[in-house]
PDB file of C-alpha atoms in Angstrom:
ATOM      1  CA  MET A   1      82.085  72.918  89.376  1.00  0.00           C
ATOM      2  CA  ALA A   2      78.571  72.894  90.823  1.00  0.00           C
ATOM      3  CA  ALA A   3      77.296  75.894  92.240  1.00  0.00           C
ATOM      4  CA  ALA A   4      76.701  76.143  96.070  1.00  0.00           C
ATOM      5  CA  ALA A   5      73.181  75.240  97.460  1.00  0.00           C
ATOM      6  CA  ARG A   6      72.512  78.682  98.551  1.00  0.00           C
ATOM      7  CA  ALA A   7      73.665  82.103  97.255  1.00  0.00           C
ATOM      8  CA  PRO A   8      75.853  84.110  99.663  1.00  0.00           C
ATOM      9  CA  ALA A   9      74.003  87.132  98.711  1.00  0.00           C
ATOM     10  CA  ALA A  10      71.075  86.114 100.749  1.00  0.00           C
ATOM     11  CA  GLU A  11      73.591  85.924 103.722  1.00  0.00           C
ATOM     12  CA  PHE A  12      74.114  89.650 103.836  1.00  0.00           C
ATOM     13  CA  SER A  13      72.115  90.121 107.232  1.00  0.00           C
ATOM     14  CA  ARG A  14      73.222  86.863 108.776  1.00  0.00           C
ATOM     15  CA  TRP A  15      76.130  87.500 111.051  1.00  0.00           C
ATOM     16  CA  SER A  16      75.917  84.497 113.758  1.00  0.00           C
ATOM     17  CA  GLY A  17      78.472  81.577 113.454  1.00  0.00           C
ATOM     18  CA  ARG A  18      80.619  83.297 110.812  1.00  0.00           C
ATOM     19  CA  MET A  19      84.311  84.070 111.406  1.00  0.00           C
ATOM     20  CA  ILE A  20      85.695  85.854 108.423  1.00  0.00           C
ATOM     21  CA  PHE A  21      83.702  89.281 107.413  1.00  0.00           C
ATOM     22  CA  TYR A  22      84.294  90.596 103.922  1.00  0.00           C
ATOM     23  CA  LEU A  23      83.471  93.962 103.773  1.00  0.00           C
ATOM     24  CA  VAL A  24      82.634  95.564 100.267  1.00  0.00           C
ATOM     25  CA  THR A  25      80.659  98.108  98.430  1.00  0.00           C
ATOM     26  CA  LYS A  26      77.465  96.321  97.847  1.00  0.00           C
ATOM     27  CA  PRO A  27      77.428  96.618  93.948  1.00  0.00           C
ATOM     28  CA  HIS A  28      80.833  95.016  93.704  1.00  0.00           C
ATOM     29  CA  ALA A  29      80.123  92.025  96.220  1.00  0.00           C
ATOM     30  CA  TYR A  30      80.029  89.468  93.165  1.00  0.00           C
ATOM     31  CA  THR A  31      83.664  88.973  93.409  1.00  0.00           C
ATOM     32  CA  MET A  32      83.675  86.975  96.715  1.00  0.00           C
ATOM     33  CA  ARG A  33      80.011  85.971  96.187  1.00  0.00           C
ATOM     34  CA  THR A  34      81.054  84.145  92.745  1.00  0.00           C
ATOM     35  CA  TYR A  35      83.948  82.416  94.464  1.00  0.00           C
ATOM     36  CA  LEU A  36      82.012  81.094  97.321  1.00  0.00           C
ATOM     37  CA  ALA A  37      79.100  80.003  94.939  1.00  0.00           C
ATOM     38  CA  ASP A  38      81.847  77.711  93.095  1.00  0.00           C
ATOM     39  CA  TRP A  39      85.714  77.137  93.871  1.00  0.00           C
ATOM     40  CA  GLY A  40      85.080  78.371  97.351  1.00  0.00           C
ATOM     41  CA  ARG A  41      81.774  76.819  98.370  1.00  0.00           C
ATOM     42  CA  ALA A  42      83.769  74.717 101.233  1.00  0.00           C
ATOM     43  CA  LEU A  43      84.206  78.236 102.829  1.00  0.00           C
ATOM     44  CA  ALA A  44      80.640  79.400 102.458  1.00  0.00           C
ATOM     45  CA  GLU A  45      80.125  78.634 106.241  1.00  0.00           C
ATOM     46  CA  ARG A  46      83.236  80.607 107.345  1.00  0.00           C
ATOM     47  CA  ILE A  47      82.959  83.748 105.210  1.00  0.00           C
ATOM     48  CA  THR A  48      80.129  86.298 105.405  1.00  0.00           C
ATOM     49  CA  ILE A  49      79.711  89.180 102.898  1.00  0.00           C
ATOM     50  CA  VAL A  50      78.915  92.384 104.606  1.00  0.00           C
ATOM     51  CA  PRO A  51      78.214  95.745 102.586  1.00  0.00           C
ATOM     52  CA  TYR A  52      79.792  98.847 104.159  1.00  0.00           C
ATOM     53  CA  ALA A  53      76.551 100.512 104.692  1.00  0.00           C
ATOM     54  CA  GLN A  54      75.315  97.690 106.916  1.00  0.00           C
ATOM     55  CA  PHE A  55      78.623  97.456 108.599  1.00  0.00           C
ATOM     56  CA  VAL A  56      79.111 101.006 109.597  1.00  0.00           C
ATOM     57  CA  ALA A  57      75.273 100.945 111.134  1.00  0.00           C
ATOM     58  CA  ARG A  58      76.154  98.513 113.712  1.00  0.00           C
ATOM     59  CA  ASP A  59      77.248  99.875 117.014  1.00  0.00           C
ATOM     60  CA  LYS A  60      79.232  96.817 118.015  1.00  0.00           C
ATOM     61  CA  GLN A  61      80.726  94.230 115.633  1.00  0.00           C
ATOM     62  CA  PRO A  62      80.877  90.719 116.171  1.00  0.00           C
ATOM     63  CA  ARG A  63      84.112  88.749 116.986  1.00  0.00           C
ATOM     64  CA  GLY A  64      85.968  87.507 113.913  1.00  0.00           C
ATOM     65  CA  SER A  65      88.544  88.299 111.178  1.00  0.00           C
ATOM     66  CA  TYR A  66      87.715  91.335 108.979  1.00  0.00           C
ATOM     67  CA  ILE A  67      88.859  92.136 105.341  1.00  0.00           C
ATOM     68  CA  PHE A  68      88.157  95.660 104.377  1.00  0.00           C
ATOM     69  CA  SER A  69      87.977  95.188 100.591  1.00  0.00           C
ATOM     70  CA  ASP A  70      87.207  97.473  97.369  1.00  0.00           C
ATOM     71  CA  LEU A  71      88.598 100.548  99.180  1.00  0.00           C
ATOM     72  CA  ASP A  72      89.180 102.372  96.041  1.00  0.00           C
ATOM     73  CA  ARG A  73      85.573 102.645  95.421  1.00  0.00           C
ATOM     74  CA  VAL A  74      84.785 103.837  98.798  1.00  0.00           C
ATOM     75  CA  ASN A  75      83.634 107.343  98.857  1.00  0.00           C
ATOM     76  CA  ALA A  76      86.449 109.647 100.466  1.00  0.00           C
ATOM     77  CA  ASP A  77      83.762 110.948 103.062  1.00  0.00           C
ATOM     78  CA  TRP A  78      83.343 107.196 104.308  1.00  0.00           C
ATOM     79  CA  LEU A  79      86.974 106.438 105.011  1.00  0.00           C
ATOM     80  CA  PRO A  80      87.260 108.259 108.571  1.00  0.00           C
ATOM     81  CA  ARG A  81      83.949 106.155 109.630  1.00  0.00           C
ATOM     82  CA  LEU A  82      85.662 102.864 108.402  1.00  0.00           C
ATOM     83  CA  GLN A  83      88.934 103.892 110.306  1.00  0.00           C
ATOM     84  CA  GLN A  84      86.661 104.525 113.409  1.00  0.00           C
ATOM     85  CA  HIS A  85      85.328 101.094 113.063  1.00  0.00           C
ATOM     86  CA  TRP A  86      88.587  99.593 112.550  1.00  0.00           C
ATOM     87  CA  ASP A  87      90.028 101.298 115.793  1.00  0.00           C
ATOM     88  CA  GLU A  88      87.036 100.027 117.756  1.00  0.00           C
ATOM     89  CA  LEU A  89      87.537  96.454 116.668  1.00  0.00           C
ATOM     90  CA  ILE A  90      91.065  96.716 118.092  1.00  0.00           C
ATOM     91  CA  ARG A  91      89.879  98.601 121.212  1.00  0.00           C
ATOM     92  CA  THR A  92      87.277  95.980 121.908  1.00  0.00           C
ATOM     93  CA  GLY A  93      89.493  93.092 121.091  1.00  0.00           C
ATOM     94  CA  ASN A  94      86.859  91.534 118.701  1.00  0.00           C
ATOM     95  CA  ALA A  95      89.290  91.353 115.679  1.00  0.00           C
ATOM     96  CA  ARG A  96      91.086  88.172 115.407  1.00  0.00           C
ATOM     97  CA  LYS A  97      92.786  89.726 112.257  1.00  0.00           C
ATOM     98  CA  LEU A  98      92.196  92.847 110.367  1.00  0.00           C
ATOM     99  CA  LEU A  99      93.338  93.255 106.705  1.00  0.00           C
ATOM    100  CA  ASN A 100      93.584  96.567 104.810  1.00  0.00           C
ATOM    101  CA  GLU A 101      93.608  99.410 107.284  1.00  0.00           C
ATOM    102  CA  PRO A 102      91.243 101.986 105.394  1.00  0.00           C
ATOM    103  CA  ALA A 103      93.418 105.074 106.309  1.00  0.00           C
ATOM    104  CA  ARG A 104      96.689 103.499 105.177  1.00  0.00           C
ATOM    105  CA  VAL A 105      95.864 101.614 101.779  1.00  0.00           C
ATOM    106  CA  MET A 106      97.306 103.148  98.755  1.00  0.00           C
ATOM    107  CA  THR A 107      94.881 103.433  95.791  1.00  0.00           C
ATOM    108  CA  ARG A 108      96.242 103.130  92.301  1.00  0.00           C
ATOM    109  CA  LEU A 109      97.546 106.786  91.615  1.00  0.00           C
ATOM    110  CA  PRO A 110      99.601 107.297  94.792  1.00  0.00           C
ATOM    111  CA  LEU A 111     100.815 103.651  94.580  1.00  0.00           C
ATOM    112  CA  LEU A 112     102.250 104.141  91.111  1.00  0.00           C
ATOM    113  CA  GLN A 113     103.631 107.450  91.815  1.00  0.00           C
ATOM    114  CA  ALA A 114     105.307 105.843  94.950  1.00  0.00           C
ATOM    115  CA  LEU A 115     106.645 102.673  93.185  1.00  0.00           C
ATOM    116  CA  HIS A 116     108.188 105.248  90.543  1.00  0.00           C
ATOM    117  CA  ALA A 117     109.680 107.427  93.109  1.00  0.00           C
ATOM    118  CA  THR A 118     111.357 104.666  94.955  1.00  0.00           C
ATOM    119  CA  GLY A 119     112.664 103.072  91.649  1.00  0.00           C
ATOM    120  CA  VAL A 120     110.377 100.067  91.555  1.00  0.00           C
ATOM    121  CA  ASN A 121     108.418 101.065  88.492  1.00  0.00           C
ATOM    122  CA  ASP A 122     110.023 102.440  85.186  1.00  0.00           C
ATOM    123  CA  PHE A 123     106.898 104.409  84.505  1.00  0.00           C
ATOM    124  CA  ASP A 124     105.032 107.211  86.280  1.00  0.00           C
ATOM    125  CA  ALA A 125     101.381 108.330  86.482  1.00  0.00           C
ATOM    126  CA  CYS A 126      99.735 111.973  87.034  1.00  0.00           C
ATOM    127  CA  PRO A 127      96.171 113.110  87.625  1.00  0.00           C
ATOM    128  CA  ILE A 128      94.233 114.974  85.062  1.00  0.00           C
ATOM    129  CA  GLU A 129      93.150 118.209  86.653  1.00  0.00           C
ATOM    130  CA  PRO A 130      90.475 120.639  85.342  1.00  0.00           C
ATOM    131  CA  ASN A 131      91.964 123.367  83.055  1.00  0.00           C
ATOM    132  CA  LYS A 132      95.422 122.063  83.596  1.00  0.00           C
ATOM    133  CA  PRO A 133      96.657 119.462  80.920  1.00  0.00           C
ATOM    134  CA  PRO A 134      99.174 117.033  82.559  1.00  0.00           C
ATOM    135  CA  MET A 135     102.802 116.920  81.111  1.00  0.00           C
ATOM    136  CA  PRO A 136     104.308 113.553  81.371  1.00  0.00           C
ATOM    137  CA  ASN A 137     108.004 113.196  81.502  1.00  0.00           C
ATOM    138  CA  ARG A 138     107.963 110.619  78.643  1.00  0.00           C
ATOM    139  CA  PHE A 139     105.649 109.228  76.041  1.00  0.00           C
ATOM    140  CA  PRO A 140     103.688 107.207  74.866  1.00  0.00           C
ATOM    141  CA  VAL A 141     101.207 107.340  77.520  1.00  0.00           C
ATOM    142  CA  PHE A 142      97.542 106.214  77.919  1.00  0.00           C
ATOM    143  CA  ILE A 143      94.510 107.345  80.014  1.00  0.00           C
ATOM    144  CA  ARG A 144      92.452 105.426  82.312  1.00  0.00           C
ATOM    145  CA  GLU A 145      90.235 106.008  85.461  1.00  0.00           C
ATOM    146  CA  ALA A 146      91.880 105.820  88.668  1.00  0.00           C
ATOM    147  CA  ASN A 147      89.410 103.991  90.539  1.00  0.00           C
ATOM    148  CA  ASP A 148      87.922 101.468  88.280  1.00  0.00           C
ATOM    149  CA  HIS A 149      89.463  98.053  87.059  1.00  0.00           C
ATOM    150  CA  LYS A 150      88.255  98.221  83.414  1.00  0.00           C
ATOM    151  CA  GLY A 151      91.637  99.179  81.915  1.00  0.00           C
ATOM    152  CA  PRO A 152      92.880 101.858  79.535  1.00  0.00           C
ATOM    153  CA  VAL A 153      90.133 104.103  77.796  1.00  0.00           C
ATOM    154  CA  THR A 154      92.517 105.129  75.063  1.00  0.00           C
ATOM    155  CA  GLU A 155      95.018 103.742  72.732  1.00  0.00           C
ATOM    156  CA  LEU A 156      98.734 104.898  73.144  1.00  0.00           C
ATOM    157  CA  ILE A 157      99.164 108.614  72.877  1.00  0.00           C
ATOM    158  CA  ARG A 158     102.489 109.420  71.357  1.00  0.00           C
ATOM    159  CA  ASN A 159     103.070 113.074  72.200  1.00  0.00           C
ATOM    160  CA  GLN A 160     102.126 116.241  74.119  1.00  0.00           C
ATOM    161  CA  SER A 161     100.158 117.639  71.318  1.00  0.00           C
ATOM    162  CA  GLU A 162      98.094 114.550  70.783  1.00  0.00           C
ATOM    163  CA  LEU A 163      97.323 114.263  74.663  1.00  0.00           C
ATOM    164  CA  VAL A 164      96.023 117.995  74.552  1.00  0.00           C
ATOM    165  CA  GLN A 165      93.849 117.117  71.532  1.00  0.00           C
ATOM    166  CA  TYR A 166      92.433 114.259  73.152  1.00  0.00           C
ATOM    167  CA  LEU A 167      91.719 115.836  76.350  1.00  0.00           C
ATOM    168  CA  ASP A 168      89.921 118.777  74.548  1.00  0.00           C
ATOM    169  CA  TYR A 169      88.022 116.313  72.750  1.00  0.00           C
ATOM    170  CA  CYS A 170      86.865 114.279  75.804  1.00  0.00           C
ATOM    171  CA  ALA A 171      85.986 117.510  77.609  1.00  0.00           C
ATOM    172  CA  ARG A 172      83.528 118.407  74.874  1.00  0.00           C
ATOM    173  CA  ALA A 173      82.134 115.148  74.595  1.00  0.00           C
ATOM    174  CA  GLY A 174      81.836 114.086  78.215  1.00  0.00           C
ATOM    175  CA  LYS A 175      84.053 111.054  77.772  1.00  0.00           C
ATOM    176  CA  LEU A 176      85.842 111.002  81.020  1.00  0.00           C
ATOM    177  CA  SER A 177      84.392 110.881  84.607  1.00  0.00           C
ATOM    178  CA  GLY A 178      85.471 109.804  87.841  1.00  0.00           C
ATOM    179  CA  ALA A 179      89.234 110.446  88.239  1.00  0.00           C
ATOM    180  CA  PRO A 180      90.920 110.122  85.113  1.00  0.00           C
ATOM    181  CA  ILE A 181      94.682 109.519  85.218  1.00  0.00           C
ATOM    182  CA  VAL A 182      97.707 109.599  82.556  1.00  0.00           C
ATOM    183  CA  VAL A 183      99.875 106.611  82.839  1.00  0.00           C
ATOM    184  CA  GLU A 184     103.196 106.273  81.039  1.00  0.00           C
ATOM    185  CA  PHE A 185     103.279 103.179  78.861  1.00  0.00           C
ATOM    186  CA  VAL A 186     105.999 100.419  79.952  1.00  0.00           C
ATOM    187  CA  ASP A 187     107.031  97.992  77.212  1.00  0.00           C
ATOM    188  CA  THR A 188     107.515  94.589  78.767  1.00  0.00           C
ATOM    189  CA  ALA A 189     107.249  92.309  75.388  1.00  0.00           C
ATOM    190  CA  ASP A 190     109.710  89.724  75.175  1.00  0.00           C
ATOM    191  CA  SER A 191     112.020  89.374  71.962  1.00  0.00           C
ATOM    192  CA  SER A 192     109.123  87.691  70.283  1.00  0.00           C
ATOM    193  CA  GLY A 193     106.748  90.335  70.955  1.00  0.00           C
ATOM    194  CA  ILE A 194     104.836  88.622  73.788  1.00  0.00           C
ATOM    195  CA  TYR A 195     103.301  90.416  76.642  1.00  0.00           C
ATOM    196  CA  ARG A 196     102.936  88.777  79.956  1.00  0.00           C
ATOM    197  CA  LYS A 197     100.616  89.793  82.776  1.00  0.00           C
ATOM    198  CA  TYR A 198     101.224  87.979  86.017  1.00  0.00           C
ATOM    199  CA  SER A 199      98.762  88.185  88.896  1.00  0.00           C
ATOM    200  CA  ALA A 200      99.014  86.861  92.476  1.00  0.00           C
ATOM    201  CA  PHE A 201      96.977  87.317  95.709  1.00  0.00           C
ATOM    202  CA  ARG A 202      97.973  88.336  99.239  1.00  0.00           C
ATOM    203  CA  PHE A 203      95.999  86.800 101.921  1.00  0.00           C
ATOM    204  CA  GLY A 204      97.693  88.161 105.286  1.00  0.00           C
ATOM    205  CA  ASP A 205     100.999  86.384 105.434  1.00  0.00           C
ATOM    206  CA  HIS A 206     100.492  84.334 102.245  1.00  0.00           C
ATOM    207  CA  ILE A 207     101.385  85.136  98.701  1.00  0.00           C
ATOM    208  CA  VAL A 208      99.299  82.994  96.155  1.00  0.00           C
ATOM    209  CA  PRO A 209     100.308  83.287  92.533  1.00  0.00           C
ATOM    210  CA  ALA A 210      97.138  83.174  90.397  1.00  0.00           C
ATOM    211  CA  HIS A 211      97.897  83.122  86.560  1.00  0.00           C
ATOM    212  CA  ILE A 212      99.820  84.570  83.667  1.00  0.00           C
ATOM    213  CA  VAL A 213      97.948  86.084  81.002  1.00  0.00           C
ATOM    214  CA  THR A 214      99.936  86.142  77.655  1.00  0.00           C
ATOM    215  CA  GLY A 215      99.295  87.954  74.253  1.00  0.00           C
ATOM    216  CA  ARG A 216     100.614  90.226  71.595  1.00  0.00           C
ATOM    217  CA  ASP A 217      98.604  93.110  72.237  1.00  0.00           C
ATOM    218  CA  TRP A 218      99.938  95.572  75.107  1.00  0.00           C
ATOM    219  CA  VAL A 219      96.530  95.435  76.812  1.00  0.00           C
ATOM    220  CA  VAL A 220      96.791  91.771  77.832  1.00  0.00           C
ATOM    221  CA  LYS A 221      93.459  90.090  78.680  1.00  0.00           C
ATOM    222  CA  SER A 222      92.136  86.699  78.995  1.00  0.00           C
ATOM    223  CA  THR A 223      90.124  87.106  75.975  1.00  0.00           C
ATOM    224  CA  ASN A 224      93.202  87.761  73.676  1.00  0.00           C
ATOM    225  CA  SER A 225      95.746  85.340  75.444  1.00  0.00           C
ATOM    226  CA  GLU A 226      97.897  83.119  73.830  1.00  0.00           C
ATOM    227  CA  SER A 227      96.734  79.545  74.548  1.00  0.00           C
ATOM    228  CA  GLY A 228      99.699  77.326  73.269  1.00  0.00           C
ATOM    229  CA  ALA A 229     101.149  74.326  75.176  1.00  0.00           C
ATOM    230  CA  ARG A 230     104.400  76.528  75.861  1.00  0.00           C
ATOM    231  CA  TYR A 231     102.267  79.161  77.563  1.00  0.00           C
ATOM    232  CA  ILE A 232     100.081  76.756  79.485  1.00  0.00           C
ATOM    233  CA  ALA A 233     103.194  75.114  80.904  1.00  0.00           C
ATOM    234  CA  GLU A 234     104.784  78.178  81.796  1.00  0.00           C
ATOM    235  CA  GLU A 235     101.650  79.165  83.876  1.00  0.00           C
ATOM    236  CA  LEU A 236     101.741  75.925  85.454  1.00  0.00           C
ATOM    237  CA  ASP A 237     105.296  76.339  86.557  1.00  0.00           C
ATOM    238  CA  TYR A 238     104.475  79.734  87.819  1.00  0.00           C
ATOM    239  CA  VAL A 239     101.721  78.806  90.206  1.00  0.00           C
ATOM    240  CA  GLN A 240     103.796  75.775  91.453  1.00  0.00           C
ATOM    241  CA  SER A 241     107.247  77.627  91.983  1.00  0.00           C
ATOM    242  CA  ASN A 242     105.705  81.131  93.234  1.00  0.00           C
ATOM    243  CA  PRO A 243     109.098  82.677  92.214  1.00  0.00           C
ATOM    244  CA  HIS A 244     108.137  86.220  93.177  1.00  0.00           C
ATOM    245  CA  ALA A 245     106.887  85.666  96.706  1.00  0.00           C
ATOM    246  CA  THR A 246     109.376  87.633  98.610  1.00  0.00           C
ATOM    247  CA  GLU A 247     109.441  90.781  96.453  1.00  0.00           C
ATOM    248  CA  LEU A 248     105.557  90.785  96.054  1.00  0.00           C
ATOM    249  CA  MET A 249     105.302  90.680  99.685  1.00  0.00           C
ATOM    250  CA  THR A 250     107.319  93.856 100.143  1.00  0.00           C
ATOM    251  CA  LEU A 251     105.420  95.428  97.311  1.00  0.00           C
ATOM    252  CA  PHE A 252     102.162  94.732  99.164  1.00  0.00           C
ATOM    253  CA  SER A 253     103.648  96.029 102.408  1.00  0.00           C
ATOM    254  CA  ILE A 254     104.650  99.285 100.584  1.00  0.00           C
ATOM    255  CA  ALA A 255     101.096  99.750  99.561  1.00  0.00           C
ATOM    256  CA  ASN A 256      99.801  98.776 103.056  1.00  0.00           C
ATOM    257  CA  ILE A 257      97.573  96.108 101.648  1.00  0.00           C
ATOM    258  CA  ASP A 258      97.128  92.876 103.353  1.00  0.00           C
ATOM    259  CA  TYR A 259      94.412  91.657 101.083  1.00  0.00           C
ATOM    260  CA  GLY A 260      94.172  91.884  97.358  1.00  0.00           C
ATOM    261  CA  ARG A 261      95.803  90.739  93.782  1.00  0.00           C
ATOM    262  CA  ILE A 262      98.593  92.453  92.314  1.00  0.00           C
ATOM    263  CA  ASP A 263      98.886  92.601  88.509  1.00  0.00           C
ATOM    264  CA  TYR A 264     102.471  92.963  87.144  1.00  0.00           C
ATOM    265  CA  SER A 265     105.022  92.366  84.448  1.00  0.00           C
ATOM    266  CA  LEU A 266     108.723  91.864  84.137  1.00  0.00           C
ATOM    267  CA  ARG A 267     110.942  94.018  82.200  1.00  0.00           C
ATOM    268  CA  GLY A 268     114.597  93.204  82.325  1.00  0.00           C
ATOM    269  CA  GLY A 269     113.886  90.696  85.041  1.00  0.00           C
ATOM    270  CA  ARG A 270     112.447  93.566  87.122  1.00  0.00           C
ATOM    271  CA  ILE A 271     109.015  93.657  88.494  1.00  0.00           C
ATOM    272  CA  GLN A 272     106.824  96.445  87.135  1.00  0.00           C
ATOM    273  CA  VAL A 273     103.294  96.772  88.825  1.00  0.00           C
ATOM    274  CA  PHE A 274     100.208  97.815  87.086  1.00  0.00           C
ATOM    275  CA  GLU A 275      97.643  97.859  90.091  1.00  0.00           C
ATOM    276  CA  ILE A 276      96.881  96.240  93.484  1.00  0.00           C
ATOM    277  CA  ASN A 277      92.922  95.353  93.466  1.00  0.00           C
ATOM    278  CA  THR A 278      91.643  95.214  96.883  1.00  0.00           C
ATOM    279  CA  ASN A 279      88.505  93.460  95.680  1.00  0.00           C
ATOM    280  CA  PRO A 280      89.544  91.127  93.044  1.00  0.00           C
ATOM    281  CA  ILE A 281      87.869  88.413  91.220  1.00  0.00           C
ATOM    282  CA  ILE A 282      89.318  85.507  93.062  1.00  0.00           C
ATOM    283  CA  MET A 283      88.444  82.693  90.638  1.00  0.00           C
ATOM    284  CA  HIS A 284      86.198  82.485  87.472  1.00  0.00           C
ATOM    285  CA  PRO A 285      83.814  79.692  87.917  1.00  0.00           C
ATOM    286  CA  GLY A 286      83.780  76.509  85.977  1.00  0.00           C
ATOM    287  CA  GLU A 287      86.398  73.950  84.996  1.00  0.00           C
ATOM    288  CA  SER A 288      88.714  73.690  82.040  1.00  0.00           C
ATOM    289  CA  SER A 289      88.646  71.233  79.390  1.00  0.00           C
ATOM    290  CA  ASN A 290      92.560  71.396  79.174  1.00  0.00           C
ATOM    291  CA  PRO A 291      94.127  68.944  81.600  1.00  0.00           C
ATOM    292  CA  GLN A 292      97.087  71.207  82.184  1.00  0.00           C
ATOM    293  CA  ARG A 293      94.947  74.262  82.639  1.00  0.00           C
ATOM    294  CA  MET A 294      92.814  72.167  85.079  1.00  0.00           C
ATOM    295  CA  LYS A 295      95.815  71.120  87.194  1.00  0.00           C
ATOM    296  CA  LYS A 296      96.770  74.809  87.478  1.00  0.00           C
ATOM    297  CA  ARG A 297      93.297  75.845  88.594  1.00  0.00           C
ATOM    298  CA  ARG A 298      93.211  73.079  91.057  1.00  0.00           C
ATOM    299  CA  ILE A 299      96.561  73.981  92.546  1.00  0.00           C
ATOM    300  CA  THR A 300      95.509  77.650  92.769  1.00  0.00           C
ATOM    301  CA  ALA A 301      92.187  76.849  94.364  1.00  0.00           C
ATOM    302  CA  ALA A 302      93.581  74.733  97.142  1.00  0.00           C
ATOM    303  CA  ALA A 303      96.321  77.373  97.964  1.00  0.00           C
ATOM    304  CA  ILE A 304      93.777  80.166  98.165  1.00  0.00           C
ATOM    305  CA  GLU A 305      91.514  77.976 100.381  1.00  0.00           C
ATOM    306  CA  ARG A 306      94.377  77.420 102.565  1.00  0.00           C
ATOM    307  CA  ALA A 307      95.300  80.973 102.613  1.00  0.00           C
ATOM    308  CA  LEU A 308      91.955  82.154 103.491  1.00  0.00           C
ATOM    309  CA  LEU A 309      91.414  79.582 106.342  1.00  0.00           C
ATOM    310  CA  SER A 310      94.614  80.823 107.788  1.00  0.00           C
ATOM    311  CA  LEU A 311      92.822  84.215 108.426  1.00  0.00           C
ATOM    312  CA  ASP A 312      90.764  82.628 110.846  1.00  0.00           C
ATOM    313  CA  GLU A 313      93.445  80.541 112.635  1.00  0.00           C
TER     314      GLU A 313
END
């Protein structure tokens, strides 16, 4: 698809005439910017991308709908300030709709722990604290950063001894930064060894299925995804039928997330949640040469556009 005539990045300081304000950490504004420049270009006049630093610098916010995104990357010291602006938008009546209340949104670690405690997820997660090796309840496990979206930083670790050895090595080599966590591995492969990662969006009152990524590696990515006709047809059926919409809405509500993308799999027919990203890539640019894949992309694009417009009704 052709890029939009203007880049939304140049719109950061232009507020007038816009109705949906997308609040984000400035380095990660590319998620919405890329969407508005390609599949979402029809919405470029309806959505303004606003970095948080610019947002909190204003004494009064214009009337519109507000999406607080990227909250796992926001410094904890900023959250009270964002909550104050959220409360002020309610007090002044300038918010048509507000999505993702900063003080209530669950980030990855507390969400995974809550979903395990309530019996949704079969796996748990725990933080890595200085001078205190974590002791998971079961193995294998892997390590990842709590507040980024790059996936695991290790292969599967089979026992406590391996975990301690790896953490000792990482401490000496400075391999871990941020907020590393240990996550128990849950095997969701089917009988033929295929893993599936489902992804779906929440836009307020709407659940929009996005895609299924399938592969034989436990870390399923688009780059190692199976591309056979069977899997393409399965993905098309997923976006057309939206089979998990009701349960996904409940899971988003548990997380107190009104806008974001949930990544999950199925184990014995039960949803297993990997994460909910509040600043997801909405759609990758460009078209597909495969007619079935292109049909799926157009269905998803139309549903996303309708859902975003509903935020400004």
